[in-house]
């Protein structure tokens, strides 16, 4: 009769566990799948139902809104009069053009500055590397506050200018750190070989680094675009001219304050759509650009942000 050594039996089990997949990659149990599906379904419904209500209300007629007593959940007929009103050349149309200009110009400026700063800080031998990196990271802990920022913006003469909505937030340190970490993962041998062939730093950045970093740049660009499109508080502080209001500022002015948009472009004798439908139409116009752009960038999120943040 042989005696089995317990130690010899435990060692192979430990080896099998070490060579196996991590616990988060294992297939969940049936109860886990049901729980996960239920939670995800609830989250999706919590997002889609409000959007559905806003969309249906924006397309509802006055009679439908009166019968529902406010927000409409079940559509009965489609009425585009609210969208015709806001796109008739009034304040909402001007605000949409202003927000589009701020988003396009701000995203271009922010991406350019962030990429240049991240590339310089990703090279260990760059001038004042440690000092500049410490200066950027210090902003995570110390923020000047609203009053000093307002004094700087007004002192530079940026009041009532779209640059007041772009320059103070031109570089996000979080986005800079993500791009810098991604640049550091690029093999140094690849960059050294380009230098041996006579390429300068700007050519290396344009021909080698940027093509390899399309994923992270697309994600960071989306972050910047969403931030500029949704700018509201800075517009409240720095913009007093109604003709320069971005769409979020207009949305706040006539939804929270109970005002109605400027409908000077409406023809005489045309009946106005219900105010609630106009408000919901502006909400849909405000949300739609980000909703339409996100699916084209979503596939880059895991590769762009997670790889850049974790491996860096």
PDB file of C-alpha atoms in Angstrom:
ATOM      1  CA  UNK A   1       0.000   0.000   0.000  1.00  0.00           C
ATOM      2  CA  UNK A   2       1.508   3.339  -1.147  1.00  0.00           C
ATOM      3  CA  UNK A   3       1.300   6.507   0.853  1.00  0.00           C
ATOM      4  CA  UNK A   4       0.386   9.690  -1.092  1.00  0.00           C
ATOM      5  CA  UNK A   5       2.317  12.745  -0.069  1.00  0.00           C
ATOM      6  CA  UNK A   6      -0.144  15.678   0.276  1.00  0.00           C
ATOM      7  CA  UNK A   7       2.568  18.183  -0.677  1.00  0.00           C
ATOM      8  CA  UNK A   8       3.135  16.475  -4.028  1.00  0.00           C
ATOM      9  CA  UNK A   9      -0.607  16.663  -4.751  1.00  0.00           C
ATOM     10  CA  UNK A  10      -0.886  20.373  -3.963  1.00  0.00           C
ATOM     11  CA  UNK A  11       2.034  21.512  -6.137  1.00  0.00           C
ATOM     12  CA  UNK A  12       0.519  20.405  -9.504  1.00  0.00           C
ATOM     13  CA  UNK A  13      -2.777  22.125  -8.591  1.00  0.00           C
ATOM     14  CA  UNK A  14      -0.949  25.384  -7.913  1.00  0.00           C
ATOM     15  CA  UNK A  15       0.944  25.074 -11.166  1.00  0.00           C
ATOM     16  CA  UNK A  16      -2.283  24.529 -13.076  1.00  0.00           C
ATOM     17  CA  UNK A  17      -3.818  27.616 -11.471  1.00  0.00           C
ATOM     18  CA  UNK A  18      -0.788  29.732 -12.312  1.00  0.00           C
ATOM     19  CA  UNK A  19      -0.812  28.654 -15.950  1.00  0.00           C
ATOM     20  CA  UNK A  20      -4.589  29.010 -16.257  1.00  0.00           C
ATOM     21  CA  UNK A  21      -6.531  32.112 -17.267  1.00  0.00           C
ATOM     22  CA  UNK A  22      -7.185  34.927 -14.768  1.00  0.00           C
ATOM     23  CA  UNK A  23     -10.396  34.798 -12.801  1.00  0.00           C
ATOM     24  CA  UNK A  24     -11.942  37.721 -14.732  1.00  0.00           C
ATOM     25  CA  UNK A  25     -11.447  35.830 -18.023  1.00  0.00           C
ATOM     26  CA  UNK A  26     -13.227  32.688 -16.859  1.00  0.00           C
ATOM     27  CA  UNK A  27     -16.689  32.002 -18.201  1.00  0.00           C
ATOM     28  CA  UNK A  28     -19.284  33.202 -15.660  1.00  0.00           C
ATOM     29  CA  UNK A  29     -21.851  30.868 -14.204  1.00  0.00           C
ATOM     30  CA  UNK A  30     -25.479  30.834 -15.323  1.00  0.00           C
ATOM     31  CA  UNK A  31     -26.493  33.019 -12.379  1.00  0.00           C
ATOM     32  CA  UNK A  32     -23.675  35.439 -13.182  1.00  0.00           C
ATOM     33  CA  UNK A  33     -24.760  35.698 -16.812  1.00  0.00           C
ATOM     34  CA  UNK A  34     -28.355  36.402 -15.824  1.00  0.00           C
ATOM     35  CA  UNK A  35     -27.281  39.022 -13.301  1.00  0.00           C
ATOM     36  CA  UNK A  36     -24.951  40.709 -15.747  1.00  0.00           C
ATOM     37  CA  UNK A  37     -27.591  40.699 -18.479  1.00  0.00           C
ATOM     38  CA  UNK A  38     -30.178  42.169 -16.124  1.00  0.00           C
ATOM     39  CA  UNK A  39     -27.861  44.949 -14.964  1.00  0.00           C
ATOM     40  CA  UNK A  40     -26.769  45.833 -18.493  1.00  0.00           C
ATOM     41  CA  UNK A  41     -30.371  45.828 -19.707  1.00  0.00           C
ATOM     42  CA  UNK A  42     -31.353  48.170 -16.890  1.00  0.00           C
ATOM     43  CA  UNK A  43     -28.483  50.537 -17.688  1.00  0.00           C
ATOM     44  CA  UNK A  44     -29.364  50.586 -21.391  1.00  0.00           C
ATOM     45  CA  UNK A  45     -33.035  51.259 -20.652  1.00  0.00           C
ATOM     46  CA  UNK A  46     -32.101  54.024 -18.212  1.00  0.00           C
ATOM     47  CA  UNK A  47     -30.253  55.733 -21.077  1.00  0.00           C
ATOM     48  CA  UNK A  48     -32.593  54.999 -23.985  1.00  0.00           C
ATOM     49  CA  UNK A  49     -35.955  55.727 -22.352  1.00  0.00           C
ATOM     50  CA  UNK A  50     -35.187  59.412 -21.566  1.00  0.00           C
ATOM     51  CA  UNK A  51     -33.800  59.876 -25.097  1.00  0.00           C
ATOM     52  CA  UNK A  52     -36.922  58.244 -26.528  1.00  0.00           C
ATOM     53  CA  UNK A  53     -39.198  60.524 -24.489  1.00  0.00           C
ATOM     54  CA  UNK A  54     -37.274  63.610 -25.598  1.00  0.00           C
ATOM     55  CA  UNK A  55     -37.398  62.533 -29.264  1.00  0.00           C
ATOM     56  CA  UNK A  56     -41.109  61.681 -29.231  1.00  0.00           C
ATOM     57  CA  UNK A  57     -42.014  64.903 -27.418  1.00  0.00           C
ATOM     58  CA  UNK A  58     -40.017  66.983 -29.904  1.00  0.00           C
ATOM     59  CA  UNK A  59     -42.053  65.401 -32.753  1.00  0.00           C
ATOM     60  CA  UNK A  60     -45.421  65.622 -31.001  1.00  0.00           C
ATOM     61  CA  UNK A  61     -48.213  68.021 -31.854  1.00  0.00           C
ATOM     62  CA  UNK A  62     -49.873  70.401 -29.435  1.00  0.00           C
ATOM     63  CA  UNK A  63     -52.890  68.099 -29.053  1.00  0.00           C
ATOM     64  CA  UNK A  64     -50.703  65.090 -28.228  1.00  0.00           C
ATOM     65  CA  UNK A  65     -48.728  67.013 -25.615  1.00  0.00           C
ATOM     66  CA  UNK A  66     -51.924  68.344 -24.042  1.00  0.00           C
ATOM     67  CA  UNK A  67     -53.421  64.858 -23.868  1.00  0.00           C
ATOM     68  CA  UNK A  68     -50.234  63.431 -22.299  1.00  0.00           C
ATOM     69  CA  UNK A  69     -50.080  66.311 -19.824  1.00  0.00           C
ATOM     70  CA  UNK A  70     -46.454  67.069 -20.707  1.00  0.00           C
ATOM     71  CA  UNK A  71     -43.786  64.637 -21.890  1.00  0.00           C
ATOM     72  CA  UNK A  72     -44.981  62.079 -24.447  1.00  0.00           C
ATOM     73  CA  UNK A  73     -44.017  58.418 -24.229  1.00  0.00           C
ATOM     74  CA  UNK A  74     -46.165  56.842 -26.974  1.00  0.00           C
ATOM     75  CA  UNK A  75     -46.065  58.609 -30.372  1.00  0.00           C
ATOM     76  CA  UNK A  76     -49.307  59.225 -32.227  1.00  0.00           C
ATOM     77  CA  UNK A  77     -48.319  61.509 -35.068  1.00  0.00           C
ATOM     78  CA  UNK A  78     -45.185  63.168 -36.349  1.00  0.00           C
ATOM     79  CA  UNK A  79     -44.928  66.948 -36.388  1.00  0.00           C
ATOM     80  CA  UNK A  80     -41.663  68.592 -37.501  1.00  0.00           C
ATOM     81  CA  UNK A  81     -42.811  72.124 -36.751  1.00  0.00           C
ATOM     82  CA  UNK A  82     -40.520  72.385 -33.703  1.00  0.00           C
ATOM     83  CA  UNK A  83     -37.436  71.597 -35.812  1.00  0.00           C
ATOM     84  CA  UNK A  84     -38.598  73.972 -38.548  1.00  0.00           C
ATOM     85  CA  UNK A  85     -38.867  76.677 -35.906  1.00  0.00           C
ATOM     86  CA  UNK A  86     -35.382  76.255 -34.422  1.00  0.00           C
ATOM     87  CA  UNK A  87     -33.749  76.015 -37.868  1.00  0.00           C
ATOM     88  CA  UNK A  88     -35.545  79.066 -39.247  1.00  0.00           C
ATOM     89  CA  UNK A  89     -32.550  81.360 -38.773  1.00  0.00           C
ATOM     90  CA  UNK A  90     -33.058  82.410 -35.165  1.00  0.00           C
ATOM     91  CA  UNK A  91     -30.860  82.227 -32.092  1.00  0.00           C
ATOM     92  CA  UNK A  92     -30.622  78.436 -32.069  1.00  0.00           C
ATOM     93  CA  UNK A  93     -29.237  78.347 -35.611  1.00  0.00           C
ATOM     94  CA  UNK A  94     -26.604  80.939 -34.732  1.00  0.00           C
ATOM     95  CA  UNK A  95     -25.707  79.041 -31.563  1.00  0.00           C
ATOM     96  CA  UNK A  96     -25.249  75.819 -33.534  1.00  0.00           C
ATOM     97  CA  UNK A  97     -22.793  77.515 -35.888  1.00  0.00           C
ATOM     98  CA  UNK A  98     -20.948  78.993 -32.913  1.00  0.00           C
ATOM     99  CA  UNK A  99     -20.719  75.638 -31.125  1.00  0.00           C
ATOM    100  CA  UNK A 100     -19.540  73.936 -34.319  1.00  0.00           C
ATOM    101  CA  UNK A 101     -16.806  76.559 -34.776  1.00  0.00           C
ATOM    102  CA  UNK A 102     -15.729  76.257 -31.139  1.00  0.00           C
ATOM    103  CA  UNK A 103     -15.666  72.451 -31.328  1.00  0.00           C
ATOM    104  CA  UNK A 104     -13.703  72.224 -34.582  1.00  0.00           C
ATOM    105  CA  UNK A 105     -11.238  74.994 -33.772  1.00  0.00           C
ATOM    106  CA  UNK A 106     -10.831  74.009 -30.125  1.00  0.00           C
ATOM    107  CA  UNK A 107     -10.302  70.322 -30.889  1.00  0.00           C
ATOM    108  CA  UNK A 108      -7.662  71.160 -33.509  1.00  0.00           C
ATOM    109  CA  UNK A 109      -5.805  73.506 -31.149  1.00  0.00           C
ATOM    110  CA  UNK A 110      -6.010  71.121 -28.189  1.00  0.00           C
ATOM    111  CA  UNK A 111      -4.889  68.076 -30.155  1.00  0.00           C
ATOM    112  CA  UNK A 112      -1.964  69.969 -31.670  1.00  0.00           C
ATOM    113  CA  UNK A 113      -0.718  71.317 -28.345  1.00  0.00           C
ATOM    114  CA  UNK A 114      -1.323  68.060 -26.475  1.00  0.00           C
ATOM    115  CA  UNK A 115       0.433  65.895 -29.066  1.00  0.00           C
ATOM    116  CA  UNK A 116       3.456  68.204 -29.230  1.00  0.00           C
ATOM    117  CA  UNK A 117       3.745  68.396 -25.451  1.00  0.00           C
ATOM    118  CA  UNK A 118       3.218  64.648 -25.002  1.00  0.00           C
ATOM    119  CA  UNK A 119       5.852  63.782 -27.605  1.00  0.00           C
ATOM    120  CA  UNK A 120       8.393  66.097 -26.017  1.00  0.00           C
ATOM    121  CA  UNK A 121       7.715  64.733 -22.536  1.00  0.00           C
ATOM    122  CA  UNK A 122       7.887  61.140 -23.794  1.00  0.00           C
ATOM    123  CA  UNK A 123      11.517  61.578 -24.865  1.00  0.00           C
ATOM    124  CA  UNK A 124      13.784  61.145 -21.784  1.00  0.00           C
ATOM    125  CA  UNK A 125      16.515  63.408 -23.158  1.00  0.00           C
ATOM    126  CA  UNK A 126      14.304  66.397 -23.933  1.00  0.00           C
ATOM    127  CA  UNK A 127      15.101  69.815 -22.473  1.00  0.00           C
ATOM    128  CA  UNK A 128      13.736  70.382 -18.925  1.00  0.00           C
ATOM    129  CA  UNK A 129      11.985  67.024 -19.138  1.00  0.00           C
ATOM    130  CA  UNK A 130      11.514  66.411 -15.421  1.00  0.00           C
ATOM    131  CA  UNK A 131      10.677  69.998 -14.564  1.00  0.00           C
ATOM    132  CA  UNK A 132       8.004  70.352 -17.232  1.00  0.00           C
ATOM    133  CA  UNK A 133       6.522  66.966 -16.409  1.00  0.00           C
ATOM    134  CA  UNK A 134       6.320  67.921 -12.733  1.00  0.00           C
ATOM    135  CA  UNK A 135       4.734  71.266 -13.687  1.00  0.00           C
ATOM    136  CA  UNK A 136       1.998  69.517 -15.706  1.00  0.00           C
ATOM    137  CA  UNK A 137       1.328  66.865 -13.084  1.00  0.00           C
ATOM    138  CA  UNK A 138       1.157  69.526 -10.363  1.00  0.00           C
ATOM    139  CA  UNK A 139      -2.081  70.797 -11.888  1.00  0.00           C
ATOM    140  CA  UNK A 140      -3.756  67.564 -10.758  1.00  0.00           C
ATOM    141  CA  UNK A 141      -3.323  68.769  -7.169  1.00  0.00           C
ATOM    142  CA  UNK A 142      -3.372  72.570  -7.475  1.00  0.00           C
ATOM    143  CA  UNK A 143      -5.996  74.426  -9.502  1.00  0.00           C
ATOM    144  CA  UNK A 144      -6.018  78.236  -9.633  1.00  0.00           C
ATOM    145  CA  UNK A 145      -9.752  78.546  -9.080  1.00  0.00           C
ATOM    146  CA  UNK A 146     -12.518  80.475 -10.766  1.00  0.00           C
ATOM    147  CA  UNK A 147     -11.611  84.020  -9.704  1.00  0.00           C
ATOM    148  CA  UNK A 148      -7.918  83.952 -10.819  1.00  0.00           C
ATOM    149  CA  UNK A 149      -8.937  82.299 -14.098  1.00  0.00           C
ATOM    150  CA  UNK A 150     -11.543  84.996 -14.701  1.00  0.00           C
ATOM    151  CA  UNK A 151      -9.026  87.743 -13.977  1.00  0.00           C
ATOM    152  CA  UNK A 152      -6.502  86.238 -16.389  1.00  0.00           C
ATOM    153  CA  UNK A 153      -9.053  85.814 -19.191  1.00  0.00           C
ATOM    154  CA  UNK A 154     -10.416  89.334 -18.811  1.00  0.00           C
ATOM    155  CA  UNK A 155      -6.922  90.764 -18.400  1.00  0.00           C
ATOM    156  CA  UNK A 156      -5.876  89.252 -21.724  1.00  0.00           C
ATOM    157  CA  UNK A 157      -8.872  90.842 -23.438  1.00  0.00           C
ATOM    158  CA  UNK A 158     -10.581  87.544 -24.261  1.00  0.00           C
ATOM    159  CA  UNK A 159     -13.961  88.497 -22.799  1.00  0.00           C
ATOM    160  CA  UNK A 160     -16.816  87.959 -25.296  1.00  0.00           C
ATOM    161  CA  UNK A 161     -14.499  86.007 -27.593  1.00  0.00           C
ATOM    162  CA  UNK A 162     -14.670  82.328 -28.529  1.00  0.00           C
ATOM    163  CA  UNK A 163     -10.994  82.091 -27.567  1.00  0.00           C
ATOM    164  CA  UNK A 164     -12.102  82.504 -23.956  1.00  0.00           C
ATOM    165  CA  UNK A 165     -13.784  79.090 -24.340  1.00  0.00           C
ATOM    166  CA  UNK A 166     -10.748  77.471 -25.997  1.00  0.00           C
ATOM    167  CA  UNK A 167      -7.453  78.742 -24.576  1.00  0.00           C
ATOM    168  CA  UNK A 168      -8.114  78.242 -20.821  1.00  0.00           C
ATOM    169  CA  UNK A 169      -8.849  74.538 -21.422  1.00  0.00           C
ATOM    170  CA  UNK A 170      -6.594  73.985 -24.415  1.00  0.00           C
ATOM    171  CA  UNK A 171      -4.577  71.212 -22.744  1.00  0.00           C
ATOM    172  CA  UNK A 172      -6.022  68.545 -20.501  1.00  0.00           C
ATOM    173  CA  UNK A 173      -3.291  67.020 -18.360  1.00  0.00           C
ATOM    174  CA  UNK A 174      -5.149  63.707 -18.207  1.00  0.00           C
ATOM    175  CA  UNK A 175      -5.222  63.487 -22.011  1.00  0.00           C
ATOM    176  CA  UNK A 176      -1.573  64.542 -22.146  1.00  0.00           C
ATOM    177  CA  UNK A 177      -0.574  61.746 -19.766  1.00  0.00           C
ATOM    178  CA  UNK A 178      -2.536  59.175 -21.797  1.00  0.00           C
ATOM    179  CA  UNK A 179      -0.921  60.193 -25.096  1.00  0.00           C
ATOM    180  CA  UNK A 180       2.533  60.407 -23.494  1.00  0.00           C
ATOM    181  CA  UNK A 181       2.160  56.873 -22.127  1.00  0.00           C
ATOM    182  CA  UNK A 182       1.145  55.650 -25.574  1.00  0.00           C
ATOM    183  CA  UNK A 183       4.151  57.353 -27.186  1.00  0.00           C
ATOM    184  CA  UNK A 184       6.467  55.715 -24.654  1.00  0.00           C
ATOM    185  CA  UNK A 185       5.271  52.278 -25.795  1.00  0.00           C
ATOM    186  CA  UNK A 186       6.575  52.892 -29.317  1.00  0.00           C
ATOM    187  CA  UNK A 187       9.889  51.006 -29.689  1.00  0.00           C
ATOM    188  CA  UNK A 188      12.851  53.348 -29.302  1.00  0.00           C
ATOM    189  CA  UNK A 189      14.769  51.377 -31.957  1.00  0.00           C
ATOM    190  CA  UNK A 190      12.213  52.469 -34.557  1.00  0.00           C
ATOM    191  CA  UNK A 191      12.756  56.129 -33.760  1.00  0.00           C
ATOM    192  CA  UNK A 192      16.535  55.735 -33.560  1.00  0.00           C
ATOM    193  CA  UNK A 193      16.629  54.153 -37.011  1.00  0.00           C
ATOM    194  CA  UNK A 194      14.726  57.136 -38.412  1.00  0.00           C
ATOM    195  CA  UNK A 195      17.244  59.508 -36.809  1.00  0.00           C
ATOM    196  CA  UNK A 196      20.117  57.553 -38.355  1.00  0.00           C
ATOM    197  CA  UNK A 197      18.454  58.031 -41.744  1.00  0.00           C
ATOM    198  CA  UNK A 198      18.473  61.790 -41.163  1.00  0.00           C
ATOM    199  CA  UNK A 199      14.883  62.413 -40.046  1.00  0.00           C
ATOM    200  CA  UNK A 200      14.248  65.266 -37.631  1.00  0.00           C
ATOM    201  CA  UNK A 201      11.940  65.177 -34.637  1.00  0.00           C
ATOM    202  CA  UNK A 202       8.989  66.770 -36.432  1.00  0.00           C
ATOM    203  CA  UNK A 203       9.335  64.347 -39.337  1.00  0.00           C
ATOM    204  CA  UNK A 204       9.543  61.405 -36.957  1.00  0.00           C
ATOM    205  CA  UNK A 205       6.418  62.632 -35.215  1.00  0.00           C
ATOM    206  CA  UNK A 206       4.507  63.148 -38.459  1.00  0.00           C
ATOM    207  CA  UNK A 207       5.667  60.050 -40.377  1.00  0.00           C
ATOM    208  CA  UNK A 208       6.116  57.425 -37.642  1.00  0.00           C
ATOM    209  CA  UNK A 209       4.590  58.346 -34.286  1.00  0.00           C
ATOM    210  CA  UNK A 210       1.249  59.798 -35.418  1.00  0.00           C
ATOM    211  CA  UNK A 211       0.343  56.950 -37.825  1.00  0.00           C
ATOM    212  CA  UNK A 212       1.016  54.440 -35.036  1.00  0.00           C
ATOM    213  CA  UNK A 213      -1.073  56.469 -32.570  1.00  0.00           C
ATOM    214  CA  UNK A 214      -4.290  56.964 -34.520  1.00  0.00           C
ATOM    215  CA  UNK A 215      -6.352  55.083 -31.942  1.00  0.00           C
ATOM    216  CA  UNK A 216      -5.342  57.130 -28.911  1.00  0.00           C
ATOM    217  CA  UNK A 217      -5.512  60.399 -30.869  1.00  0.00           C
ATOM    218  CA  UNK A 218      -9.029  59.562 -32.076  1.00  0.00           C
ATOM    219  CA  UNK A 219     -10.187  58.872 -28.521  1.00  0.00           C
ATOM    220  CA  UNK A 220      -8.561  61.974 -27.054  1.00  0.00           C
ATOM    221  CA  UNK A 221      -9.941  64.016 -29.932  1.00  0.00           C
ATOM    222  CA  UNK A 222     -13.417  62.778 -29.049  1.00  0.00           C
ATOM    223  CA  UNK A 223     -12.857  63.764 -25.413  1.00  0.00           C
ATOM    224  CA  UNK A 224     -11.870  67.263 -26.473  1.00  0.00           C
ATOM    225  CA  UNK A 225     -14.740  67.574 -28.958  1.00  0.00           C
ATOM    226  CA  UNK A 226     -17.321  66.526 -26.378  1.00  0.00           C
ATOM    227  CA  UNK A 227     -15.894  68.999 -23.884  1.00  0.00           C
ATOM    228  CA  UNK A 228     -15.994  71.905 -26.339  1.00  0.00           C
ATOM    229  CA  UNK A 229     -19.459  70.992 -27.626  1.00  0.00           C
ATOM    230  CA  UNK A 230     -20.818  70.833 -24.076  1.00  0.00           C
ATOM    231  CA  UNK A 231     -19.101  74.018 -22.901  1.00  0.00           C
ATOM    232  CA  UNK A 232     -21.513  75.936 -20.711  1.00  0.00           C
ATOM    233  CA  UNK A 233     -19.980  77.255 -17.514  1.00  0.00           C
ATOM    234  CA  UNK A 234     -17.148  79.119 -19.214  1.00  0.00           C
ATOM    235  CA  UNK A 235     -19.678  80.576 -21.644  1.00  0.00           C
ATOM    236  CA  UNK A 236     -21.714  81.748 -18.664  1.00  0.00           C
ATOM    237  CA  UNK A 237     -18.633  83.492 -17.247  1.00  0.00           C
ATOM    238  CA  UNK A 238     -16.991  84.960 -20.324  1.00  0.00           C
ATOM    239  CA  UNK A 239     -19.701  85.455 -22.974  1.00  0.00           C
ATOM    240  CA  UNK A 240     -22.242  88.257 -22.553  1.00  0.00           C
ATOM    241  CA  UNK A 241     -23.105  88.796 -26.212  1.00  0.00           C
ATOM    242  CA  UNK A 242     -26.214  86.789 -27.160  1.00  0.00           C
ATOM    243  CA  UNK A 243     -25.011  86.406 -30.742  1.00  0.00           C
ATOM    244  CA  UNK A 244     -21.942  84.488 -29.492  1.00  0.00           C
ATOM    245  CA  UNK A 245     -23.746  82.075 -27.185  1.00  0.00           C
ATOM    246  CA  UNK A 246     -22.948  78.385 -27.807  1.00  0.00           C
ATOM    247  CA  UNK A 247     -25.829  75.946 -28.026  1.00  0.00           C
ATOM    248  CA  UNK A 248     -25.517  74.824 -24.407  1.00  0.00           C
ATOM    249  CA  UNK A 249     -25.788  78.412 -23.193  1.00  0.00           C
ATOM    250  CA  UNK A 250     -28.908  78.941 -25.310  1.00  0.00           C
ATOM    251  CA  UNK A 251     -30.351  75.684 -24.029  1.00  0.00           C
ATOM    252  CA  UNK A 252     -29.838  76.821 -20.455  1.00  0.00           C
ATOM    253  CA  UNK A 253     -31.258  80.266 -21.070  1.00  0.00           C
ATOM    254  CA  UNK A 254     -34.677  79.265 -22.351  1.00  0.00           C
ATOM    255  CA  UNK A 255     -35.158  75.901 -20.657  1.00  0.00           C
ATOM    256  CA  UNK A 256     -34.113  76.676 -17.093  1.00  0.00           C
ATOM    257  CA  UNK A 257     -35.168  80.308 -17.234  1.00  0.00           C
ATOM    258  CA  UNK A 258     -38.435  79.500 -19.023  1.00  0.00           C
ATOM    259  CA  UNK A 259     -37.639  81.633 -22.073  1.00  0.00           C
ATOM    260  CA  UNK A 260     -38.400  80.759 -25.686  1.00  0.00           C
ATOM    261  CA  UNK A 261     -35.891  80.816 -28.541  1.00  0.00           C
ATOM    262  CA  UNK A 262     -35.758  83.667 -30.970  1.00  0.00           C
ATOM    263  CA  UNK A 263     -38.109  82.783 -33.824  1.00  0.00           C
ATOM    264  CA  UNK A 264     -37.712  85.933 -35.900  1.00  0.00           C
ATOM    265  CA  UNK A 265     -37.314  83.817 -39.019  1.00  0.00           C
ATOM    266  CA  UNK A 266     -40.834  82.392 -38.791  1.00  0.00           C
ATOM    267  CA  UNK A 267     -43.257  83.490 -41.464  1.00  0.00           C
ATOM    268  CA  UNK A 268     -46.125  85.741 -40.495  1.00  0.00           C
ATOM    269  CA  UNK A 269     -49.307  83.837 -39.755  1.00  0.00           C
ATOM    270  CA  UNK A 270     -47.576  80.521 -39.061  1.00  0.00           C
ATOM    271  CA  UNK A 271     -48.744  79.000 -35.805  1.00  0.00           C
ATOM    272  CA  UNK A 272     -46.033  78.401 -33.233  1.00  0.00           C
ATOM    273  CA  UNK A 273     -45.419  74.808 -32.087  1.00  0.00           C
ATOM    274  CA  UNK A 274     -45.711  74.065 -28.373  1.00  0.00           C
ATOM    275  CA  UNK A 275     -42.885  75.419 -26.222  1.00  0.00           C
ATOM    276  CA  UNK A 276     -42.179  71.990 -24.728  1.00  0.00           C
ATOM    277  CA  UNK A 277     -41.696  70.499 -28.200  1.00  0.00           C
ATOM    278  CA  UNK A 278     -39.250  73.289 -29.081  1.00  0.00           C
ATOM    279  CA  UNK A 279     -37.273  72.685 -25.903  1.00  0.00           C
ATOM    280  CA  UNK A 280     -37.062  68.944 -26.548  1.00  0.00           C
ATOM    281  CA  UNK A 281     -36.064  69.614 -30.169  1.00  0.00           C
ATOM    282  CA  UNK A 282     -33.157  71.768 -28.989  1.00  0.00           C
ATOM    283  CA  UNK A 283     -32.128  69.002 -26.588  1.00  0.00           C
ATOM    284  CA  UNK A 284     -32.116  66.492 -29.467  1.00  0.00           C
ATOM    285  CA  UNK A 285     -30.102  68.844 -31.665  1.00  0.00           C
ATOM    286  CA  UNK A 286     -27.622  69.298 -28.811  1.00  0.00           C
ATOM    287  CA  UNK A 287     -27.201  65.573 -28.152  1.00  0.00           C
ATOM    288  CA  UNK A 288     -27.342  64.228 -31.727  1.00  0.00           C
ATOM    289  CA  UNK A 289     -23.823  65.194 -32.974  1.00  0.00           C
ATOM    290  CA  UNK A 290     -22.062  63.318 -30.175  1.00  0.00           C
ATOM    291  CA  UNK A 291     -24.390  60.335 -30.516  1.00  0.00           C
ATOM    292  CA  UNK A 292     -23.685  60.161 -34.258  1.00  0.00           C
ATOM    293  CA  UNK A 293     -19.909  60.539 -33.954  1.00  0.00           C
ATOM    294  CA  UNK A 294     -19.367  58.164 -31.025  1.00  0.00           C
ATOM    295  CA  UNK A 295     -19.948  54.844 -32.907  1.00  0.00           C
ATOM    296  CA  UNK A 296     -17.129  55.673 -35.327  1.00  0.00           C
ATOM    297  CA  UNK A 297     -14.642  56.237 -32.486  1.00  0.00           C
ATOM    298  CA  UNK A 298     -15.901  53.627 -30.021  1.00  0.00           C
ATOM    299  CA  UNK A 299     -13.791  50.829 -31.522  1.00  0.00           C
ATOM    300  CA  UNK A 300     -10.637  52.748 -30.636  1.00  0.00           C
ATOM    301  CA  UNK A 301     -11.413  53.083 -26.925  1.00  0.00           C
ATOM    302  CA  UNK A 302      -9.878  49.825 -25.659  1.00  0.00           C
ATOM    303  CA  UNK A 303      -6.825  50.075 -27.880  1.00  0.00           C
ATOM    304  CA  UNK A 304      -6.329  53.790 -27.392  1.00  0.00           C
ATOM    305  CA  UNK A 305      -7.064  54.611 -23.776  1.00  0.00           C
ATOM    306  CA  UNK A 306      -6.618  51.351 -21.869  1.00  0.00           C
ATOM    307  CA  UNK A 307      -3.343  50.395 -23.574  1.00  0.00           C
ATOM    308  CA  UNK A 308      -1.978  53.914 -23.185  1.00  0.00           C
ATOM    309  CA  UNK A 309      -3.025  54.253 -19.562  1.00  0.00           C
ATOM    310  CA  UNK A 310      -2.206  50.759 -18.234  1.00  0.00           C
ATOM    311  CA  UNK A 311       1.035  50.019 -20.031  1.00  0.00           C
ATOM    312  CA  UNK A 312       2.391  53.507 -19.466  1.00  0.00           C
TER     313      UNK A 312
END
